Amino acid sequence: MYSCDDLIAERLGQKLEEKGKSTINLAKWMGHPFSEGYPEAEAFYLELEGAVISQICDELENSSQKDKQVVVDTTGSLIYLEKKLLNRLRNLTLTVQLKLPEEKHEQLFEAYLLDPKPVIWGGEYLPREGESSQNALGRCYRELLSFRNERYGLLADCVLDYSFHHCAKTGVEELLELVKNNYKMKP
């Protein structure tokens, strides 16, 4: 299994050393879209993510066990990578979207506030005149989730309900079995 978040954190190395290599510390390093230095952190993160996906593609292309099933746990920002790289990954893997129902957006935003994750906003943080940073963050976060759901839907070969991801009994084997049972070729 490849965890893109972990591989990106490894590559960030020195920048995370003083904060510790965890998703929470990765989120602290990146900051919020209104934080000083966020645009540079976002660009650097996407550069690292592109390098990680490219490395994974290289390994999959050069693997002597091409029939072996493997999971590539990508980030929510995968959709912002170059189309050529996305197509390369899609040619090597079956892309599965864990679709988040709209009624879960508020719950996910509350979880984001309690346990921050690094988020690439990709230009989707657009505060309105007179809107507080917190209100803008909430509104734009929900809009970002809708935007990503739509974009991932365009990439996905298979769509599964997001609840799968939050079930304690599910792991890699269960994911592969669920995909096998639910996968239908796109028209």
CSV table of N, CA and C in Angstrom, one decimal, residues 83-171:
chain,number,residue,atom,x,y,z
A,83,LYS,N,-2.7,16.7,-15.9
A,83,LYS,CA,-3.6,15.7,-16.6
A,83,LYS,C,-2.8,14.5,-17.1
A,84,LYS,N,-1.6,14.8,-17.6
A,84,LYS,CA,-0.7,13.7,-18.1
A,84,LYS,C,-0.4,12.7,-17.0
A,85,LEU,N,0.0,13.3,-15.8
A,85,LEU,CA,0.3,12.4,-14.7
A,85,LEU,C,-0.9,11.7,-14.2
A,86,LEU,N,-2.1,12.3,-14.2
A,86,LEU,CA,-3.3,11.7,-13.7
A,86,LEU,C,-3.7,10.5,-14.7
A,87,ASN,N,-3.5,10.8,-16.0
A,87,ASN,CA,-3.8,9.7,-17.0
A,87,ASN,C,-2.8,8.5,-16.8
A,88,ARG,N,-1.6,8.8,-16.5
A,88,ARG,CA,-0.6,7.8,-16.3
A,88,ARG,C,-1.0,6.9,-15.1
A,89,LEU,N,-1.4,7.5,-14.0
A,89,LEU,CA,-1.8,6.8,-12.8
A,89,LEU,C,-3.1,6.0,-13.1
A,90,ARG,N,-4.0,6.6,-13.9
A,90,ARG,CA,-5.3,5.9,-14.2
A,90,ARG,C,-5.0,4.7,-15.1
A,91,ASN,N,-4.0,4.8,-16.0
A,91,ASN,CA,-3.7,3.6,-16.8
A,91,ASN,C,-3.0,2.5,-16.1
A,92,LEU,N,-2.5,2.8,-14.9
A,92,LEU,CA,-1.9,1.7,-14.1
A,92,LEU,C,-2.7,1.2,-12.9
A,93,THR,N,-3.8,1.9,-12.6
A,93,THR,CA,-4.6,1.6,-11.5
A,93,THR,C,-6.1,1.7,-11.8
A,94,LEU,N,-6.9,1.2,-10.9
A,94,LEU,CA,-8.4,1.4,-11.0
A,94,LEU,C,-8.6,2.5,-10.0
A,95,THR,N,-9.2,3.6,-10.5
A,95,THR,CA,-9.5,4.7,-9.6
A,95,THR,C,-10.8,4.6,-8.9
A,96,VAL,N,-10.8,4.7,-7.6
A,96,VAL,CA,-12.0,4.5,-6.7
A,96,VAL,C,-12.2,5.8,-6.0
A,97,GLN,N,-13.4,6.3,-6.2
A,97,GLN,CA,-13.8,7.5,-5.4
A,97,GLN,C,-14.6,7.1,-4.2
A,98,LEU,N,-14.3,7.7,-3.1
A,98,LEU,CA,-15.1,7.5,-1.9
A,98,LEU,C,-15.9,8.7,-1.8
A,99,LYS,N,-17.1,8.6,-2.3
A,99,LYS,CA,-18.0,9.8,-2.5
A,99,LYS,C,-18.7,10.2,-1.2
A,100,LEU,N,-18.5,11.5,-0.9
A,100,LEU,CA,-19.0,12.1,0.3
A,100,LEU,C,-20.4,12.7,0.1
A,101,PRO,N,-21.4,12.2,0.7
A,101,PRO,CA,-22.7,12.8,0.5
A,101,PRO,C,-22.8,14.2,1.1
A,102,GLU,N,-23.5,15.1,0.5
A,102,GLU,CA,-23.6,16.5,0.8
A,102,GLU,C,-24.0,16.7,2.3
A,103,GLU,N,-24.8,15.8,2.8
A,103,GLU,CA,-25.3,15.9,4.2
A,103,GLU,C,-24.1,15.7,5.2
A,104,LYS,N,-23.0,15.2,4.8
A,104,LYS,CA,-21.8,15.0,5.6
A,104,LYS,C,-20.9,16.1,5.6
A,105,HIS,N,-21.1,17.1,4.8
A,105,HIS,CA,-20.1,18.2,4.6
A,105,HIS,C,-19.9,19.0,6.0
A,106,GLU,N,-21.0,19.3,6.7
A,106,GLU,CA,-20.9,20.0,7.9
A,106,GLU,C,-20.1,19.2,9.0
A,107,GLN,N,-20.4,17.9,9.0
A,107,GLN,CA,-19.7,17.0,10.0
A,107,GLN,C,-18.2,17.0,9.6
A,108,LEU,N,-17.9,16.9,8.4
A,108,LEU,CA,-16.5,16.9,8.0
A,108,LEU,C,-15.8,18.2,8.3
A,109,PHE,N,-16.5,19.3,8.1
A,109,PHE,CA,-15.9,20.6,8.5
A,109,PHE,C,-15.6,20.7,9.9
A,110,GLU,N,-16.5,20.2,10.8
A,110,GLU,CA,-16.3,20.2,12.2
A,110,GLU,C,-15.1,19.3,12.6
A,111,ALA,N,-15.0,18.2,11.9
A,111,ALA,CA,-13.8,17.3,12.1
A,111,ALA,C,-12.5,18.0,11.7
A,112,TYR,N,-12.6,18.8,10.6
A,112,TYR,CA,-11.4,19.5,10.1
A,112,TYR,C,-11.0,20.5,11.2
A,113,LEU,N,-11.9,21.2,11.8
A,113,LEU,CA,-11.6,22.2,12.8
A,113,LEU,C,-11.0,21.5,14.1
A,114,LEU,N,-11.5,20.4,14.5
A,114,LEU,CA,-11.0,19.7,15.6
A,114,LEU,C,-9.6,19.0,15.4
A,115,ASP,N,-9.5,18.4,14.2
A,115,ASP,CA,-8.3,17.6,13.8
A,115,ASP,C,-7.9,18.1,12.4
A,116,PRO,N,-7.2,19.2,12.3
A,116,PRO,CA,-6.8,19.8,11.0
A,116,PRO,C,-6.0,18.8,10.2
A,117,LYS,N,-6.3,18.8,8.9
A,117,LYS,CA,-5.6,18.1,7.9
A,117,LYS,C,-5.1,19.1,6.9
A,118,PRO,N,-4.0,18.7,6.2
A,118,PRO,CA,-3.5,19.7,5.2
A,118,PRO,C,-4.5,19.7,4.0
A,119,VAL,N,-4.9,20.9,3.6
A,119,VAL,CA,-5.9,21.1,2.6
A,119,VAL,C,-5.3,22.0,1.5
A,120,ILE,N,-5.4,21.5,0.3
A,120,ILE,CA,-5.1,22.3,-0.9
A,120,ILE,C,-6.4,22.9,-1.4
A,121,TRP,N,-6.4,24.2,-1.4
A,121,TRP,CA,-7.7,24.9,-1.7
A,121,TRP,C,-7.8,25.1,-3.2
A,122,GLY,N,-6.7,25.1,-3.9
A,122,GLY,CA,-6.7,25.3,-5.4
A,122,GLY,C,-7.5,26.5,-5.9
A,123,GLY,N,-7.4,27.6,-5.2
A,123,GLY,CA,-8.2,28.8,-5.6
A,123,GLY,C,-9.6,28.8,-5.2
A,124,GLU,N,-10.1,27.8,-4.4
A,124,GLU,CA,-11.5,27.7,-4.0
A,124,GLU,C,-11.8,28.5,-2.7
A,125,TYR,N,-10.8,29.1,-2.1
A,125,TYR,CA,-11.1,29.9,-0.9
A,125,TYR,C,-11.2,31.3,-1.3
A,126,LEU,N,-12.5,31.7,-1.4
A,126,LEU,CA,-12.8,33.1,-1.9
A,126,LEU,C,-13.8,33.8,-0.9
A,127,PRO,N,-13.2,34.4,0.1
A,127,PRO,CA,-14.0,35.1,1.1
A,127,PRO,C,-14.8,36.3,0.4
A,128,ARG,N,-16.0,36.4,0.9
A,128,ARG,CA,-16.9,37.5,0.5
A,128,ARG,C,-16.6,38.8,1.3
A,129,GLU,N,-16.9,39.9,0.7
A,129,GLU,CA,-16.6,41.2,1.4
A,129,GLU,C,-17.4,41.2,2.7
A,130,GLY,N,-16.6,41.5,3.8
A,130,GLY,CA,-17.2,41.6,5.1
A,130,GLY,C,-17.4,40.3,5.8
A,131,GLU,N,-17.0,39.2,5.2
A,131,GLU,CA,-17.2,37.9,5.8
A,131,GLU,C,-16.0,37.6,6.7
A,132,SER,N,-16.2,37.0,7.9
A,132,SER,CA,-15.1,36.7,8.8
A,132,SER,C,-14.3,35.5,8.2
A,133,SER,N,-13.1,35.4,8.6
A,133,SER,CA,-12.2,34.3,8.1
A,133,SER,C,-12.9,33.0,8.5
A,134,GLN,N,-13.4,32.8,9.7
A,134,GLN,CA,-14.0,31.6,10.1
A,134,GLN,C,-15.3,31.2,9.3
A,135,ASN,N,-16.1,32.2,9.0
A,135,ASN,CA,-17.3,32.0,8.2
A,135,ASN,C,-16.9,31.6,6.8
A,136,ALA,N,-16.0,32.3,6.2
A,136,ALA,CA,-15.5,32.1,4.9
A,136,ALA,C,-14.9,30.7,4.8
A,137,LEU,N,-14.1,30.3,5.8
A,137,LEU,CA,-13.5,29.0,5.8
A,137,LEU,C,-14.6,27.9,5.8
A,138,GLY,N,-15.6,28.0,6.6
A,138,GLY,CA,-16.7,27.0,6.6
A,138,GLY,C,-17.4,26.9,5.3
A,139,ARG,N,-17.8,28.1,4.8
A,139,ARG,CA,-18.6,28.1,3.5
A,139,ARG,C,-17.7,27.5,2.4
A,140,CYS,N,-16.5,28.0,2.3
A,140,CYS,CA,-15.6,27.6,1.2
A,140,CYS,C,-15.2,26.1,1.3
A,141,TYR,N,-15.1,25.6,2.6
A,141,TYR,CA,-14.7,24.2,2.8
A,141,TYR,C,-15.8,23.3,2.2
A,142,ARG,N,-17.1,23.7,2.5
A,142,ARG,CA,-18.2,22.9,2.0
A,142,ARG,C,-18.2,23.0,0.5
A,143,GLU,N,-18.0,24.1,-0.1
A,143,GLU,CA,-17.9,24.3,-1.6
A,143,GLU,C,-16.8,23.5,-2.2
A,144,LEU,N,-15.7,23.5,-1.5
A,144,LEU,CA,-14.5,22.7,-1.9
A,144,LEU,C,-14.8,21.2,-1.9
A,145,LEU,N,-15.5,20.7,-0.9
A,145,LEU,CA,-15.9,19.3,-0.9
A,145,LEU,C,-16.8,19.0,-2.1
A,146,SER,N,-17.8,19.8,-2.4
A,146,SER,CA,-18.7,19.6,-3.6
A,146,SER,C,-17.9,19.6,-4.9
A,147,PHE,N,-17.0,20.6,-5.0
A,147,PHE,CA,-16.1,20.7,-6.2
A,147,PHE,C,-15.3,19.4,-6.3
A,148,ARG,N,-14.7,18.9,-5.2
A,148,ARG,CA,-13.8,17.7,-5.3
A,148,ARG,C,-14.6,16.5,-5.6
A,149,ASN,N,-15.8,16.4,-5.0
A,149,ASN,CA,-16.7,15.2,-5.4
A,149,ASN,C,-16.9,15.2,-6.9
A,150,GLU,N,-17.2,16.3,-7.4
A,150,GLU,CA,-17.5,16.4,-8.9
A,150,GLU,C,-16.3,16.0,-9.7
A,151,ARG,N,-15.1,16.6,-9.3
A,151,ARG,CA,-13.9,16.3,-10.1
A,151,ARG,C,-13.4,14.9,-9.9
A,152,TYR,N,-13.5,14.3,-8.7
A,152,TYR,CA,-13.2,12.9,-8.5
A,152,TYR,C,-14.1,12.0,-9.3
A,153,GLY,N,-15.4,12.4,-9.4
A,153,GLY,CA,-16.3,11.6,-10.2
A,153,GLY,C,-15.9,11.5,-11.6
A,154,LEU,N,-15.3,12.5,-12.1
A,154,LEU,CA,-14.8,12.5,-13.5
A,154,LEU,C,-13.6,11.5,-13.7
A,155,LEU,N,-12.8,11.3,-12.6
A,155,LEU,CA,-11.7,10.5,-12.7
A,155,LEU,C,-12.0,9.0,-12.4
A,156,ALA,N,-13.0,8.8,-11.6
A,156,ALA,CA,-13.3,7.5,-11.0
A,156,ALA,C,-13.7,6.4,-12.0
A,157,ASP,N,-13.2,5.2,-11.8
A,157,ASP,CA,-13.6,4.1,-12.5
A,157,ASP,C,-14.7,3.4,-11.7
A,158,CYS,N,-14.7,3.6,-10.4
A,158,CYS,CA,-15.6,3.0,-9.4
A,158,CYS,C,-15.9,4.0,-8.3
A,159,VAL,N,-17.2,4.0,-7.9
A,159,VAL,CA,-17.6,5.0,-6.8
A,159,VAL,C,-18.1,4.1,-5.7
A,160,LEU,N,-17.6,4.4,-4.5
A,160,LEU,CA,-18.0,3.8,-3.2
A,160,LEU,C,-18.5,4.8,-2.3
A,161,ASP,N,-19.4,4.5,-1.4
A,161,ASP,CA,-19.9,5.4,-0.4
A,161,ASP,C,-18.7,5.7,0.6
A,162,TYR,N,-18.6,7.0,1.0
A,162,TYR,CA,-17.5,7.5,1.9
A,162,TYR,C,-17.6,6.8,3.2
A,163,SER,N,-18.7,6.3,3.7
A,163,SER,CA,-18.9,5.7,5.0
A,163,SER,C,-17.9,4.5,5.1
A,164,PHE,N,-17.6,3.8,4.0
A,164,PHE,CA,-16.7,2.7,4.0
A,164,PHE,C,-15.4,3.1,4.6
A,165,HIS,N,-14.9,4.3,4.4
A,165,HIS,CA,-13.6,4.8,4.9
A,165,HIS,C,-13.6,5.0,6.4
A,166,HIS,N,-14.8,5.1,7.0
A,166,HIS,CA,-14.9,5.4,8.4
A,166,HIS,C,-15.4,4.2,9.2
A,167,CYS,N,-15.4,3.1,8.6
A,167,CYS,CA,-15.8,1.9,9.3
A,167,CYS,C,-14.6,1.2,9.9
A,168,ALA,N,-14.6,0.9,11.2
A,168,ALA,CA,-13.4,0.3,11.9
A,168,ALA,C,-13.1,-1.0,11.3
A,169,LYS,N,-14.0,-1.8,10.8
A,169,LYS,CA,-13.8,-3.1,10.3
A,169,LYS,C,-13.2,-3.2,8.9
A,170,THR,N,-13.0,-2.1,8.3
A,170,THR,CA,-12.6,-2.2,6.9
A,170,THR,C,-11.1,-1.9,6.8
A,171,GLY,N,-10.4,-2.7,5.9
A,171,GLY,CA,-9.0,-2.5,5.7
A,171,GLY,C,-8.8,-2.7,4.2
